[in-house]
Every structure is written in C-alpha cells, then in structure tokens.
Short mmCIF file of C-alpha atoms in Angstrom, two decimals:
data_model
loop_
_atom_site.label_atom_id
_atom_site.label_comp_id
_atom_site.label_asym_id
_atom_site.label_seq_id
_atom_site.Cartn_x
_atom_site.Cartn_y
_atom_site.Cartn_z
CA UNK A 1 0.05 0.16 0.16
CA UNK A 2 1.20 3.40 -1.00
CA UNK A 3 3.66 2.82 -3.85
CA UNK A 4 3.37 5.17 -5.82
CA UNK A 5 2.04 5.32 -9.85
CA UNK A 6 4.55 5.76 -11.59
CA UNK A 7 8.40 4.57 -12.78
CA UNK A 8 11.13 6.67 -11.87
CA UNK A 9 13.18 7.00 -14.80
CA UNK A 10 16.89 5.84 -14.01
CA UNK A 11 18.32 8.02 -16.65
CA UNK A 12 17.18 11.33 -14.50
CA UNK A 13 20.00 10.23 -11.84
CA UNK A 14 21.38 13.54 -10.61
CA UNK A 15 25.37 14.17 -10.59
CA UNK A 16 25.53 40.29 32.56
CA UNK A 17 22.47 41.53 34.32
CA UNK A 18 19.39 39.09 33.90
CA UNK A 19 15.68 40.71 32.58
CA UNK A 20 14.06 42.52 35.08
CA UNK A 21 11.91 39.84 36.98
CA UNK A 22 8.84 39.39 37.68
CA UNK A 23 7.29 40.63 41.08
CA UNK A 24 7.13 37.74 43.92
CA UNK A 25 3.73 37.29 43.67
CA UNK A 26 3.42 36.29 40.38
CA UNK A 27 4.77 32.58 39.66
CA UNK A 28 4.25 30.28 36.78
CA UNK A 29 0.70 29.32 36.55
CA UNK A 30 1.62 25.51 36.82
CA UNK A 31 4.83 23.25 36.98
CA UNK A 32 5.92 19.61 37.68
CA UNK A 33 3.15 17.28 36.88
CA UNK A 34 0.23 19.49 36.06
CA UNK A 35 1.85 21.33 33.44
CA UNK A 36 3.10 18.18 31.76
CA UNK A 37 -0.58 16.34 31.75
CA UNK A 38 -1.93 19.69 30.25
CA UNK A 39 0.81 19.35 27.28
CA UNK A 40 -0.07 15.90 26.85
CA UNK A 41 -3.69 16.37 26.61
CA UNK A 42 -2.92 19.46 24.06
CA UNK A 43 -0.90 16.78 22.16
CA UNK A 44 -3.37 14.21 22.05
CA UNK A 45 -6.30 16.81 20.81
CA UNK A 46 -3.88 18.16 18.08
CA UNK A 47 -3.39 14.70 16.75
CA UNK A 48 -6.74 13.58 16.99
CA UNK A 49 -7.81 16.30 15.18
CA UNK A 50 -5.12 16.04 12.73
CA UNK A 51 -5.81 12.55 11.55
CA UNK A 52 -10.00 12.27 12.26
CA UNK A 53 -10.44 15.42 10.28
CA UNK A 54 -7.83 15.62 7.67
CA UNK A 55 -7.40 18.72 5.76
CA UNK A 56 -3.63 18.25 4.36
CA UNK A 57 -4.56 16.51 0.88
CA UNK A 58 -6.37 19.09 -0.73
CA UNK A 59 -2.81 20.98 -2.16
CA UNK A 60 -1.46 19.73 -5.48
CA UNK A 61 2.09 20.44 -4.48
CA UNK A 62 2.17 17.49 -2.72
CA UNK A 63 1.97 15.54 -5.47
CA UNK A 64 5.40 16.79 -6.40
CA UNK A 65 6.59 16.57 -2.73
CA UNK A 66 5.91 12.74 -2.85
CA UNK A 67 7.26 12.15 -6.04
CA UNK A 68 10.95 14.02 -5.04
CA UNK A 69 11.09 12.06 -1.79
CA UNK A 70 10.67 9.13 -4.04
CA UNK A 71 13.37 10.19 -6.71
CA UNK A 72 15.89 10.54 -3.56
CA UNK A 73 15.31 7.06 -2.21
CA UNK A 74 15.42 5.53 -5.87
CA UNK A 75 18.73 7.16 -6.54
CA UNK A 76 20.51 7.33 -2.79
CA UNK A 77 21.00 11.04 -4.03
CA UNK A 78 19.49 14.33 -3.74
CA UNK A 79 18.68 15.88 -7.43
CA UNK A 80 20.96 18.88 -8.84
CA UNK A 81 18.51 19.07 -11.94
CA UNK A 82 14.98 19.00 -12.76
CA UNK A 83 13.92 15.32 -13.66
CA UNK A 84 10.08 16.19 -13.57
CA UNK A 85 9.12 18.48 -16.27
CA UNK A 86 9.20 18.78 -19.79
CA UNK A 87 9.79 22.95 -19.99
CA UNK A 88 12.76 23.49 -18.17
CA UNK A 89 14.29 19.66 -17.78
CA UNK A 90 18.15 19.65 -16.88
CA UNK A 91 18.01 23.09 -15.44
CA UNK A 92 19.68 23.29 -12.10
CA UNK A 93 17.66 22.40 -9.05
CA UNK A 94 18.19 20.97 -5.63
CA UNK A 95 15.37 19.64 -3.49
CA UNK A 96 16.50 22.06 -0.61
CA UNK A 97 13.36 20.49 1.05
CA UNK A 98 14.68 16.52 0.57
CA UNK A 99 14.56 15.40 4.36
CA UNK A 100 11.08 16.45 4.57
CA UNK A 101 10.28 15.24 1.32
CA UNK A 102 12.07 11.82 2.18
CA UNK A 103 10.13 11.30 5.64
CA UNK A 104 6.61 12.28 3.60
CA UNK A 105 7.48 9.11 1.08
CA UNK A 106 7.91 6.79 3.90
CA UNK A 107 5.02 7.67 5.44
CA UNK A 108 2.92 7.49 2.32
CA UNK A 109 4.96 4.07 1.30
CA UNK A 110 4.21 2.51 4.69
CA UNK A 111 0.28 3.30 4.51
CA UNK A 112 -0.75 5.64 1.86
CA UNK A 113 -2.23 8.45 1.69
CA UNK A 114 -3.40 7.46 5.59
CA UNK A 115 0.41 7.32 6.58
CA UNK A 116 1.01 10.83 5.41
CA UNK A 117 -1.36 12.14 7.63
CA UNK A 118 -0.38 10.14 10.81
CA UNK A 119 3.02 11.69 10.25
CA UNK A 120 1.60 15.56 9.95
CA UNK A 121 -0.24 14.53 13.17
CA UNK A 122 2.50 13.44 14.58
CA UNK A 123 4.11 16.70 14.02
CA UNK A 124 1.39 18.57 15.06
CA UNK A 125 1.17 16.80 18.58
CA UNK A 126 4.74 17.78 19.22
CA UNK A 127 3.96 21.14 18.30
CA UNK A 128 1.21 21.59 20.52
CA UNK A 129 2.64 19.34 23.45
CA UNK A 130 5.82 21.85 23.28
CA UNK A 131 3.78 25.41 23.24
CA UNK A 132 1.12 24.33 25.79
CA UNK A 133 4.06 23.08 27.99
CA UNK A 134 5.44 26.92 27.90
CA UNK A 135 1.99 28.44 28.16
CA UNK A 136 1.10 27.09 31.24
CA UNK A 137 4.66 27.87 32.46
CA UNK A 138 2.91 31.57 32.82
CA UNK A 139 -0.85 30.79 32.24
CA UNK A 140 -3.83 29.48 34.05
CA UNK A 141 -5.13 26.42 32.06
CA UNK A 142 -8.29 28.35 30.73
CA UNK A 143 -6.12 31.20 29.04
CA UNK A 144 -3.56 28.54 27.70
CA UNK A 145 -6.48 26.98 26.41
CA UNK A 146 -7.59 30.11 24.59
CA UNK A 147 -3.95 30.35 23.04
CA UNK A 148 -4.09 26.50 21.48
CA UNK A 149 -7.14 28.12 19.83
CA UNK A 150 -5.95 30.54 18.40
CA UNK A 151 -2.30 28.61 17.62
CA UNK A 152 -4.95 26.24 15.98
CA UNK A 153 -6.93 29.07 14.14
CA UNK A 154 -3.78 30.96 12.90
CA UNK A 155 -2.53 27.10 11.45
CA UNK A 156 -5.57 25.51 9.66
CA UNK A 157 -5.25 27.58 6.55
CA UNK A 158 -1.90 26.15 6.21
CA UNK A 159 -2.45 22.38 7.52
CA UNK A 160 -1.81 20.69 4.31
CA UNK A 161 1.03 17.82 3.84
CA UNK A 162 4.16 19.65 2.76
CA UNK A 163 7.45 20.32 4.35
CA UNK A 164 6.29 23.54 6.55
CA UNK A 165 4.09 21.35 8.64
CA UNK A 166 6.71 18.78 10.11
CA UNK A 167 9.47 21.73 10.83
CA UNK A 168 6.95 23.47 13.16
CA UNK A 169 8.11 21.60 16.28
CA UNK A 170 11.27 22.75 15.59
CA UNK A 171 10.42 26.12 14.99
CA UNK A 172 8.52 26.24 18.46
CA UNK A 173 11.42 24.15 20.39
CA UNK A 174 14.25 26.78 18.95
CA UNK A 175 12.00 29.54 20.03
CA UNK A 176 11.08 27.88 23.47
CA UNK A 177 14.99 27.41 23.78
CA UNK A 178 16.05 30.63 23.07
CA UNK A 179 13.64 32.29 25.31
CA UNK A 180 14.67 29.64 28.55
CA UNK A 181 18.51 31.12 27.94
CA UNK A 182 17.27 34.32 28.32
CA UNK A 183 15.80 33.56 31.70
CA UNK A 184 19.37 32.09 32.50
CA UNK A 185 20.96 35.12 31.46
CA UNK A 186 23.25 32.75 28.97
CA UNK A 187 23.63 31.56 25.66
CA UNK A 188 21.68 28.41 24.24
CA UNK A 189 23.66 25.53 24.60
CA UNK A 190 25.67 24.63 21.76
CA UNK A 191 25.05 21.44 21.35
CA UNK A 192 21.39 22.79 20.43
CA UNK A 193 22.55 24.15 17.17
CA UNK A 194 22.69 20.59 15.97
CA UNK A 195 19.13 21.16 14.90
CA UNK A 196 20.12 23.15 12.46
CA UNK A 197 21.48 20.19 10.39
CA UNK A 198 17.53 18.64 10.55
CA UNK A 199 15.64 22.48 9.93
CA UNK A 200 17.91 23.30 6.99
CA UNK A 201 17.56 20.49 5.15
CA UNK A 202 13.99 19.73 5.80
CA UNK A 203 12.57 23.56 4.96
CA UNK A 204 14.20 27.03 4.08
CA UNK A 205 12.51 28.90 7.58
CA UNK A 206 15.39 28.04 9.19
CA UNK A 207 16.60 30.85 8.48
CA UNK A 208 14.29 32.79 10.31
CA UNK A 209 15.44 30.25 13.43
CA UNK A 210 18.92 31.78 12.69
CA UNK A 211 17.43 35.28 12.96
CA UNK A 212 15.83 34.73 16.27
CA UNK A 213 19.31 34.09 17.37
CA UNK A 214 20.43 37.41 16.79
CA UNK A 215 17.33 39.04 18.37
CA UNK A 216 17.67 37.35 21.56
CA UNK A 217 21.57 38.07 21.21
CA UNK A 218 21.39 41.55 20.64
CA UNK A 219 18.35 41.47 23.83
CA UNK A 220 21.09 40.05 26.30
CA UNK A 221 23.29 42.59 25.01
CA UNK A 222 21.42 45.73 25.45
CA UNK A 223 20.28 44.17 29.31
CA UNK A 224 24.19 43.35 30.24
CA UNK A 225 26.32 45.53 32.61
CA UNK A 226 28.94 47.24 30.10
CA UNK A 227 31.32 45.25 32.16
CA UNK A 228 29.77 42.23 31.12
CA UNK A 229 29.12 42.70 27.23
CA UNK A 230 31.92 41.25 25.87
CA UNK A 231 31.21 37.82 27.71
CA UNK A 232 27.93 37.90 26.13
CA UNK A 233 29.08 38.52 22.46
CA UNK A 234 31.44 35.72 22.66
CA UNK A 235 28.79 33.27 24.14
CA UNK A 236 25.70 34.60 21.99
CA UNK A 237 28.36 34.65 18.63
CA UNK A 238 29.56 31.35 19.05
CA UNK A 239 26.29 29.90 19.22
CA UNK A 240 25.59 32.02 16.42
CA UNK A 241 28.44 30.56 14.13
CA UNK A 242 28.17 26.83 14.93
CA UNK A 243 24.45 27.42 14.37
CA UNK A 244 24.95 28.78 10.91
CA UNK A 245 28.05 26.29 10.13
CA UNK A 246 25.28 23.69 10.99
CA UNK A 247 22.70 25.42 8.59
CA UNK A 248 25.24 24.98 6.06
CA UNK A 249 25.68 21.60 5.69
CA UNK A 250 23.19 20.68 2.79
CA UNK A 251 23.18 19.88 -0.57
CA UNK A 252 23.50 23.42 -1.72
CA UNK A 253 26.17 23.84 0.98
CA UNK A 254 26.51 27.89 2.12
CA UNK A 255 24.47 28.88 -0.92
CA UNK A 256 21.60 27.90 0.68
CA UNK A 257 21.83 30.60 3.12
CA UNK A 258 21.08 32.57 0.92
CA UNK A 259 18.34 31.03 -0.92
CA UNK A 260 15.34 31.95 0.63
CA UNK A 261 16.07 35.50 0.07
CA UNK A 262 16.75 34.78 -3.71
CA UNK A 263 12.72 33.33 -3.37
CA UNK A 264 11.39 35.97 -1.23
CA UNK A 265 12.69 38.20 -4.27
CA UNK A 266 11.30 36.93 -7.07
CA UNK A 267 8.28 39.03 -8.80
CA UNK A 268 6.08 36.20 -9.66
CA UNK A 269 5.30 34.79 -6.42
CA UNK A 270 2.64 37.84 -6.19
CA UNK A 271 0.77 35.61 -8.46
CA UNK A 272 0.01 33.08 -5.98
CA UNK A 273 -2.21 32.59 -3.40
CA UNK A 274 -0.08 32.23 -0.26
CA UNK A 275 2.77 34.71 -1.21
CA UNK A 276 0.02 37.88 -1.77
CA UNK A 277 -0.78 39.80 0.77
CA UNK A 278 -3.53 39.46 3.80
CA UNK A 279 -6.83 40.10 2.68
CA UNK A 280 -9.24 41.81 5.07
CA UNK A 281 -12.08 42.31 2.57
CA UNK A 282 -13.91 38.85 4.27
CA UNK A 283 -13.84 37.85 7.81
CA UNK A 284 -11.30 35.77 8.49
CA UNK A 285 -9.38 33.44 11.00
CA UNK A 286 -6.02 35.79 11.18
CA UNK A 287 -8.78 38.51 11.56
CA UNK A 288 -9.90 36.74 14.22
CA UNK A 289 -6.57 36.17 16.28
CA UNK A 290 -5.46 40.00 15.50
CA UNK A 291 -8.77 41.04 17.54
CA UNK A 292 -8.42 38.45 20.17
CA UNK A 293 -4.84 39.45 20.54
CA UNK A 294 -5.67 43.00 20.89
CA UNK A 295 -8.41 42.25 23.10
CA UNK A 296 -5.91 40.43 25.57
CA UNK A 297 -3.08 43.41 25.16
CA UNK A 298 -5.48 46.67 25.96
CA UNK A 299 -7.34 45.15 28.50
CA UNK A 300 -4.68 45.01 31.27
CA UNK A 301 -0.85 46.85 31.02
CA UNK A 302 1.63 44.66 29.35
CA UNK A 303 4.98 44.96 29.62
CA UNK A 304 6.94 43.75 26.49
CA UNK A 305 10.41 44.48 26.16
CA UNK A 306 11.59 46.32 23.93
CA UNK A 307 13.89 43.67 21.46
CA UNK A 308 10.68 41.60 21.73
CA UNK A 309 7.98 44.02 20.72
CA UNK A 310 9.87 44.63 17.61
CA UNK A 311 9.87 40.87 16.99
CA UNK A 312 6.45 41.14 16.95
CA UNK A 313 5.67 43.78 14.74
CA UNK A 314 8.69 42.43 12.17
CA UNK A 315 6.48 39.30 12.31
CA UNK A 316 3.22 40.99 11.64
CA UNK A 317 4.74 43.10 8.68
CA UNK A 318 6.26 39.46 7.22
CA UNK A 319 2.41 38.29 7.55
CA UNK A 320 0.69 41.17 6.19
CA UNK A 321 3.17 41.12 3.24
CA UNK A 322 2.46 37.31 2.53
CA UNK A 323 0.01 35.18 4.51
CA UNK A 324 2.22 32.30 4.36
CA UNK A 325 4.14 33.52 7.03
CA UNK A 326 0.74 33.52 9.23
CA UNK A 327 1.79 30.20 10.85
CA UNK A 328 5.08 31.59 12.15
CA UNK A 329 3.67 34.33 13.68
CA UNK A 330 1.02 32.79 15.76
CA UNK A 331 4.07 29.85 16.95
CA UNK A 332 6.48 32.31 18.13
CA UNK A 333 4.51 35.37 18.84
CA UNK A 334 2.37 32.66 21.54
CA UNK A 335 4.95 31.77 22.96
CA UNK A 336 7.24 35.61 23.04
CA UNK A 337 4.21 36.77 24.65
CA UNK A 338 3.35 33.69 27.38
CA UNK A 339 5.19 35.63 29.92
CA UNK A 340 3.95 39.15 30.04
CA UNK A 341 0.33 38.10 29.05
CA UNK A 342 0.57 35.67 31.98
CA UNK A 343 2.35 38.10 34.43
CA UNK A 344 -0.56 40.80 33.40
CA UNK A 345 -3.28 38.51 34.10
CA UNK A 346 -2.10 36.58 37.10
CA UNK A 347 -0.48 39.38 39.13
CA UNK A 348 -1.14 39.04 42.79
CA UNK A 349 -2.55 35.29 41.76
CA UNK A 350 -1.39 32.54 43.38
CA UNK A 351 -4.36 30.13 43.53
CA UNK A 352 -2.68 28.05 40.51
CA UNK A 353 0.48 27.14 43.15
CA UNK A 354 -1.53 25.92 45.86
CA UNK A 355 0.34 23.04 47.55
CA UNK A 356 -3.29 21.23 48.83
CA UNK A 357 -4.54 20.86 44.95
CA UNK A 358 -4.19 17.30 44.04
CA UNK A 359 -2.48 16.61 40.97
CA UNK A 360 -3.63 14.08 38.25
CA UNK A 361 -1.50 10.51 37.97
CA UNK A 362 0.81 11.63 34.87
CA UNK A 363 1.99 7.97 34.32
CA UNK A 364 -1.70 7.19 34.32
CA UNK A 365 -2.81 9.69 31.49
CA UNK A 366 0.38 9.12 29.65
CA UNK A 367 -0.40 5.45 29.24
CA UNK A 368 -4.36 6.57 28.80
CA UNK A 369 -3.05 9.13 26.07
CA UNK A 370 -0.66 6.42 24.37
CA UNK A 371 -3.01 3.98 23.76
CA UNK A 372 -6.01 6.36 22.36
CA UNK A 373 -3.09 7.57 19.91
CA UNK A 374 -2.04 3.99 19.08
CA UNK A 375 -5.81 3.53 18.85
CA UNK A 376 -6.45 6.60 16.27
CA UNK A 377 -3.44 5.72 14.58
CA UNK A 378 -4.83 1.84 13.93
CA UNK A 379 -8.21 3.52 12.76
CA UNK A 380 -6.57 5.80 10.54
CA UNK A 381 -4.67 3.17 8.63
CA UNK A 382 -7.19 0.50 8.40
CA UNK A 383 -9.71 3.09 7.53
CA UNK A 384 -8.17 4.31 4.13
CA UNK A 385 -7.99 8.42 3.17
CA UNK A 386 -9.13 8.33 -0.61
CA UNK A 387 -7.75 11.86 -1.85
CA UNK A 388 -10.55 13.55 -3.20
CA UNK A 389 -11.13 16.24 -5.86
CA UNK A 390 -10.16 19.72 -4.67
CA UNK A 391 -9.28 22.78 -6.52
CA UNK A 392 -5.66 21.88 -7.14
CA UNK A 393 -6.21 18.45 -7.55
CA UNK A 394 -7.90 17.20 -10.79
CA UNK A 395 -8.47 13.60 -9.60
CA UNK A 396 -11.28 12.77 -11.93
CA UNK A 397 -9.81 14.52 -15.10
CA UNK A 398 -6.80 12.91 -15.16
CA UNK A 399 -8.85 9.50 -14.61
CA UNK A 400 -10.51 10.09 -18.21
CA UNK A 401 -7.38 11.59 -19.80
CA UNK A 402 -6.79 9.25 -22.77
CA UNK A 403 -3.99 6.96 -22.63
CA UNK A 404 -2.35 8.51 -25.63
CA UNK A 405 -2.14 12.35 -24.50
CA UNK A 406 -0.21 11.17 -21.33
CA UNK A 407 3.25 11.62 -23.13
CA UNK A 408 2.71 14.44 -25.36
CA UNK A 409 3.32 18.11 -24.23
CA UNK A 410 0.80 19.45 -22.07
CA UNK A 411 -0.06 23.24 -21.20
CA UNK A 412 -1.25 23.09 -17.58
CA UNK A 413 -2.79 24.81 -14.45
CA UNK A 414 -0.19 25.90 -11.90
CA UNK A 415 -1.35 24.35 -9.01
CA UNK A 416 -2.13 21.09 -11.23
CA UNK A 417 1.40 20.46 -11.81
CA UNK A 418 2.16 18.82 -8.79
CA UNK A 419 -0.92 15.98 -9.55
CA UNK A 420 0.75 15.69 -12.99
CA UNK A 421 4.48 14.88 -11.37
CA UNK A 422 2.42 12.30 -9.26
CA UNK A 423 0.66 10.86 -11.95
CA UNK A 424 3.74 10.42 -14.05
CA UNK A 425 3.16 13.47 -16.76
CA UNK A 426 5.85 15.66 -17.13
CA UNK A 427 4.03 19.20 -16.63
CA UNK A 428 4.64 22.50 -18.38
CA UNK A 429 5.07 24.15 -14.83
CA UNK A 430 4.41 23.12 -11.21
CA UNK A 431 4.82 25.12 -7.74
CA UNK A 432 8.92 25.39 -7.85
CA UNK A 433 8.34 28.57 -9.26
CA UNK A 434 12.07 29.25 -7.83
CA UNK A 435 13.20 26.48 -10.28
CA UNK A 436 11.19 27.86 -13.09
CA UNK A 437 12.03 31.71 -12.46
CA UNK A 438 10.53 35.19 -12.93
CA UNK A 439 10.99 35.70 -16.62
CA UNK A 440 9.29 31.82 -17.20
CA UNK A 441 6.56 31.92 -14.24
CA UNK A 442 5.60 35.05 -15.31
CA UNK A 443 5.12 34.41 -18.84
CA UNK A 444 3.02 31.44 -17.90
CA UNK A 445 0.59 33.40 -15.76
CA UNK A 446 0.14 36.05 -18.86
CA UNK A 447 -0.97 33.17 -21.06
CA UNK A 448 -3.22 31.58 -18.43
CA UNK A 449 -4.85 35.21 -18.22
CA UNK A 450 -5.61 34.75 -21.97
CA UNK A 451 -2.94 36.90 -23.85
CA UNK A 452 -3.68 34.99 -27.22
CA UNK A 453 -0.17 36.28 -28.37
CA UNK A 454 2.09 34.94 -26.10
CA UNK A 455 -0.48 31.56 -26.31
CA UNK A 456 0.32 31.20 -29.34
CA UNK A 457 4.00 31.75 -29.22
CA UNK A 458 4.19 28.91 -26.50
CA UNK A 459 2.22 26.79 -28.86
CA UNK A 460 4.65 27.41 -31.49
CA UNK A 461 7.71 26.24 -29.12
CA UNK A 462 6.36 23.79 -27.64
CA UNK A 463 3.61 22.48 -29.67
CA UNK A 464 1.22 21.16 -26.87
CA UNK A 465 -0.50 18.59 -27.44
CA UNK A 466 -3.32 18.93 -24.42
CA UNK A 467 -3.92 21.59 -22.15
CA UNK A 468 -5.27 21.21 -18.55
CA UNK A 469 -6.82 24.01 -16.98
CA UNK A 470 -9.76 25.49 -14.56
CA UNK A 471 -13.41 25.64 -16.14
CA UNK A 472 -13.08 29.62 -15.52
CA UNK A 473 -9.66 30.05 -17.29
CA UNK A 474 -9.73 32.81 -19.74
CA UNK A 475 -7.51 30.37 -21.97
CA UNK A 476 -10.12 27.98 -21.58
CA UNK A 477 -12.53 30.01 -23.36
CA UNK A 478 -9.84 30.89 -26.27
CA UNK A 479 -9.24 27.32 -26.80
CA UNK A 480 -13.03 26.75 -27.29
CA UNK A 481 -13.22 29.13 -30.01
CA UNK A 482 -9.96 27.72 -31.74
CA UNK A 483 -10.66 25.49 -34.65
CA UNK A 484 -6.93 23.78 -33.72
CA UNK A 485 -8.30 22.69 -30.71
CA UNK A 486 -11.09 20.28 -29.45
CA UNK A 487 -12.71 20.10 -26.07
CA UNK A 488 -12.56 16.55 -24.45
CA UNK A 489 -13.47 16.60 -20.93
CA UNK A 490 -14.79 18.89 -18.43
CA UNK A 491 -15.98 18.62 -14.94
CA UNK A 492 -16.02 21.34 -12.12
CA UNK A 493 -12.48 21.14 -11.22
CA UNK A 494 -10.70 20.98 -14.74
CA UNK A 495 -11.33 21.25 -18.50
CA UNK A 496 -9.06 19.23 -21.04
CA UNK A 497 -8.53 20.14 -24.70
CA UNK A 498 -7.05 18.16 -27.38
CA UNK A 499 -5.15 19.78 -30.26
CA UNK A 500 -6.73 18.83 -33.46
CA UNK A 501 -4.60 16.22 -35.26
CA UNK A 502 -4.76 17.88 -38.96
CA UNK A 503 -3.52 21.10 -37.10
CA UNK A 504 -0.58 19.51 -35.40
CA UNK A 505 0.36 17.87 -38.73
CA UNK A 506 0.26 21.57 -40.36
CA UNK A 507 2.72 23.33 -37.89
#
C-alpha cells in the first residue's frame, strides 16, 4: 500500500545583568505534573483533530514533494537538476527540502495517504505539546486553552501535507530554548545548534531560526552591564556561528543560506495565493487572532521588552506582506507573549500553585493518551483515506485522460503541476517557482490570463498536445473558439482540450 503510480526514470540520476524579574507574587501558572499533563492532553487533541479531520491533502504540491522523496530514495542522492518537467528539464535544481520529502514519502509508502496524515498528525502533536507546556508555565489552564485555539486557528489554512508542517515543532522548540536561555541569562547550549542540521535540510524557514538567535543575542547585549557585554557577545556569537555552520551542511552548502532571500525576491510570487498580502475584505481566522490578541493586550497593562516588541511587529509585517508567514507569527508570537500576558493577567494570583491541590497521576494519563493515540493511528490506517477532488487536484479529469495524451506535451494550470507529476506526467509548470524563475513563470501567468499572442508563441515553441485548466480560465474560452483545439472533457475542477490532429500536422 502506498506505492506511487509511476516508475522513476533512471536516466534522471543527478550528479550580564538578567532581565527584570517578575514581582514575587507572580509565579508560573503550573509546574511539574499538572503542566506536563496539560501538554500531553493538548498534544493528543492536536493529533486526534489532524488525523480524524484530514484537510492536508487538498494541496496539489503534495504530489511533487512525494515524487521528489521517492526519487531521492530510489537514487540514494538529492537531485541537482530537474527530473520532472519537460519545459525546463535538466535545469539546475536542488531539492532543498529533501529530508522532509523523504519523510513524507516514507509515510506514504508505509500506509498510503493515511500514513502521510499520521506523519503530519505526529508533527502537530509535538508542536502543541511543546507550546502548551510553555504556556502553562505562565498562564492558567483556561487562558492556555484560548491561546492554543488561536494557534489552531492560525494553522488551519496552512494545514496541508507539505514540509513546512513538519518543521513547526522545531520552530517552537528552538524559540522555547532561546527564551529559556534568556531567563537563565546565558547563551543556548552548543549542542542545540545541531537542530539546524535537520531544519535546514527540511525547510527554508530555518533562516528565521537563525534570525531569532540574533534577536535574542541583541536583547542579551542591551540588558547586560557594560562590564559583562564582551562575554555576552562571545557566548552568543559562538552559538550563532555554530548554528550557521550547521545550517550550511546541506546539498547546496553555503549557497543555501541565501536561497530564501532569492525566493522572497521573485516577482512571480505575487501571482501565488500563499505569497499574496493578507486580505481583510472578508472575515478570516487571521483577523480573529488579531482581534482577540488586541483585546488581551489592551484590557490590562502588559510590559513587553523592547526587542521582543520589535520582533512581534516584524513578524506581523511579514504576515501582512505574505499570508504564508501567519504560521510563524502565531507560533513564535504565542511563545514570546506567554510570560508578559500571563504576568499581567495573573498578577497577585497564586491560586494555581496552592500546595493542597491534588495533581493528576501523570503516568496513568500518559498511558491512556498513548493507548488512544495508537488506537486512532490504527483506525486511520485501517480506514484508508481517499484523496478527493479539490481546486488543485483534478482527480477525475486525470482518470478520464486518454492514454495517448499522457506522453504528449501539456499546458497545465500552475496548481495542477504537482498532481501531474504524481501521475507520472511531465508538466509545463508546477509549484517549484524558484527553479522556473521569474521570466518563465510571469510569462506563464500572462498566458493563463488569456493573452492570445503569448499563447500562440508558446504553442509554436512547444507544440502542446493537450491542456488541462480550471473551467473559469480565460484560456479555456480562447481554446473553445479555436478550431485547432477541441474540448474532450470538463467538470467543476478541470477542462481538458486536445489539439486537433490535422492542425498539429500542419504546424
């Protein structure tokens, strides 16, 4: 179960003074057994939600990530040139998320789509467990639940089977370790830098992790006594250098450190939904997060250290620019605000630390949660998930594609590219915008908007045998009125046109 429906072509083998302490009347909201129990229950709730209400299969890019993982395992190497498309075949391309893609394919190979869902569910469990444990250090159980609900609200739009979901526990753990290092008024332990070896090979967000080191190092420097600033610089600089070296241990080497900046500067990203600015024309989960957060921050005076305030504003700016950064804002933001919000709302309240309160039996709860998690995993595997038709996944259309067309050149919708690769069909374009580049991708979007001259120029170059596009695509209307093309299939997701053979012969 879970084998991919294609054969990978072998010919494509690629070569100081501490921060001001809280008032003595303010203590962490929970410690020991109770706070561990809350984390366990939160992790289980996240796991259960993820695997029972699977939403992560709606993204077409999942397809090419799986095929990349399969290619890497089959060739025991990371590709350094494009093995999947026909339009830029052989162009330099490094699968910079290779580690996450291998994990995704391993889950898929083990138990099909269910295995992939369980993998994402495990990542969500780790994320919520880590965040919940940190929240409960400063907040009451009720406040922590509200915060976790905000986290879930921010993650749901991005809850798809792609590498970014698998590295969120690393982002949370990294942030927590930096916060704890500041509490102890020291640099993080050097072994922690090894996390960058995994993070940098799994997703490009590791650059933000390096930036966080700089943020907290700056805070440590600004709050240190003048006589202690040199040791602070030495300790944090050493950690930052080791972490950066670890982040450079990727198939790209040091160049990988600049890749996220190259990607962020691509003009074509403005045509892709997740890279577009936040849209407040309709009420959204992100607006809910902002309004609830403002209510908490304005209802009582909250003191946020200046450097952390700048960090929060910077992450908000990133999110307003590109919606894909919302998951960073909610994850890191909750962790950074946990202490100041908890102190403001619990000042003078020590009820959570009363010694006479009986703590639950952590071992029994851990055993119960483990049994339930195993049971849910068994259920998810025993009841296989069927990947259904969605906006980016033309399942039915591909099932009706005549076999003779599978090996002819196709002009496809951008979001369909991953599904074509998964089906063993070489696409014209797919989600790897970094490889296709600005010129090619912007030309594609102009064609997709129905610019006839660009379409005819591309067709004269590539001699497309068929097209697969959304029903509302302007290019669909153009092809419907072109005698050189005939519509052979249509549904609510995709329309397939085939080039008329006589016209192809005359070209």
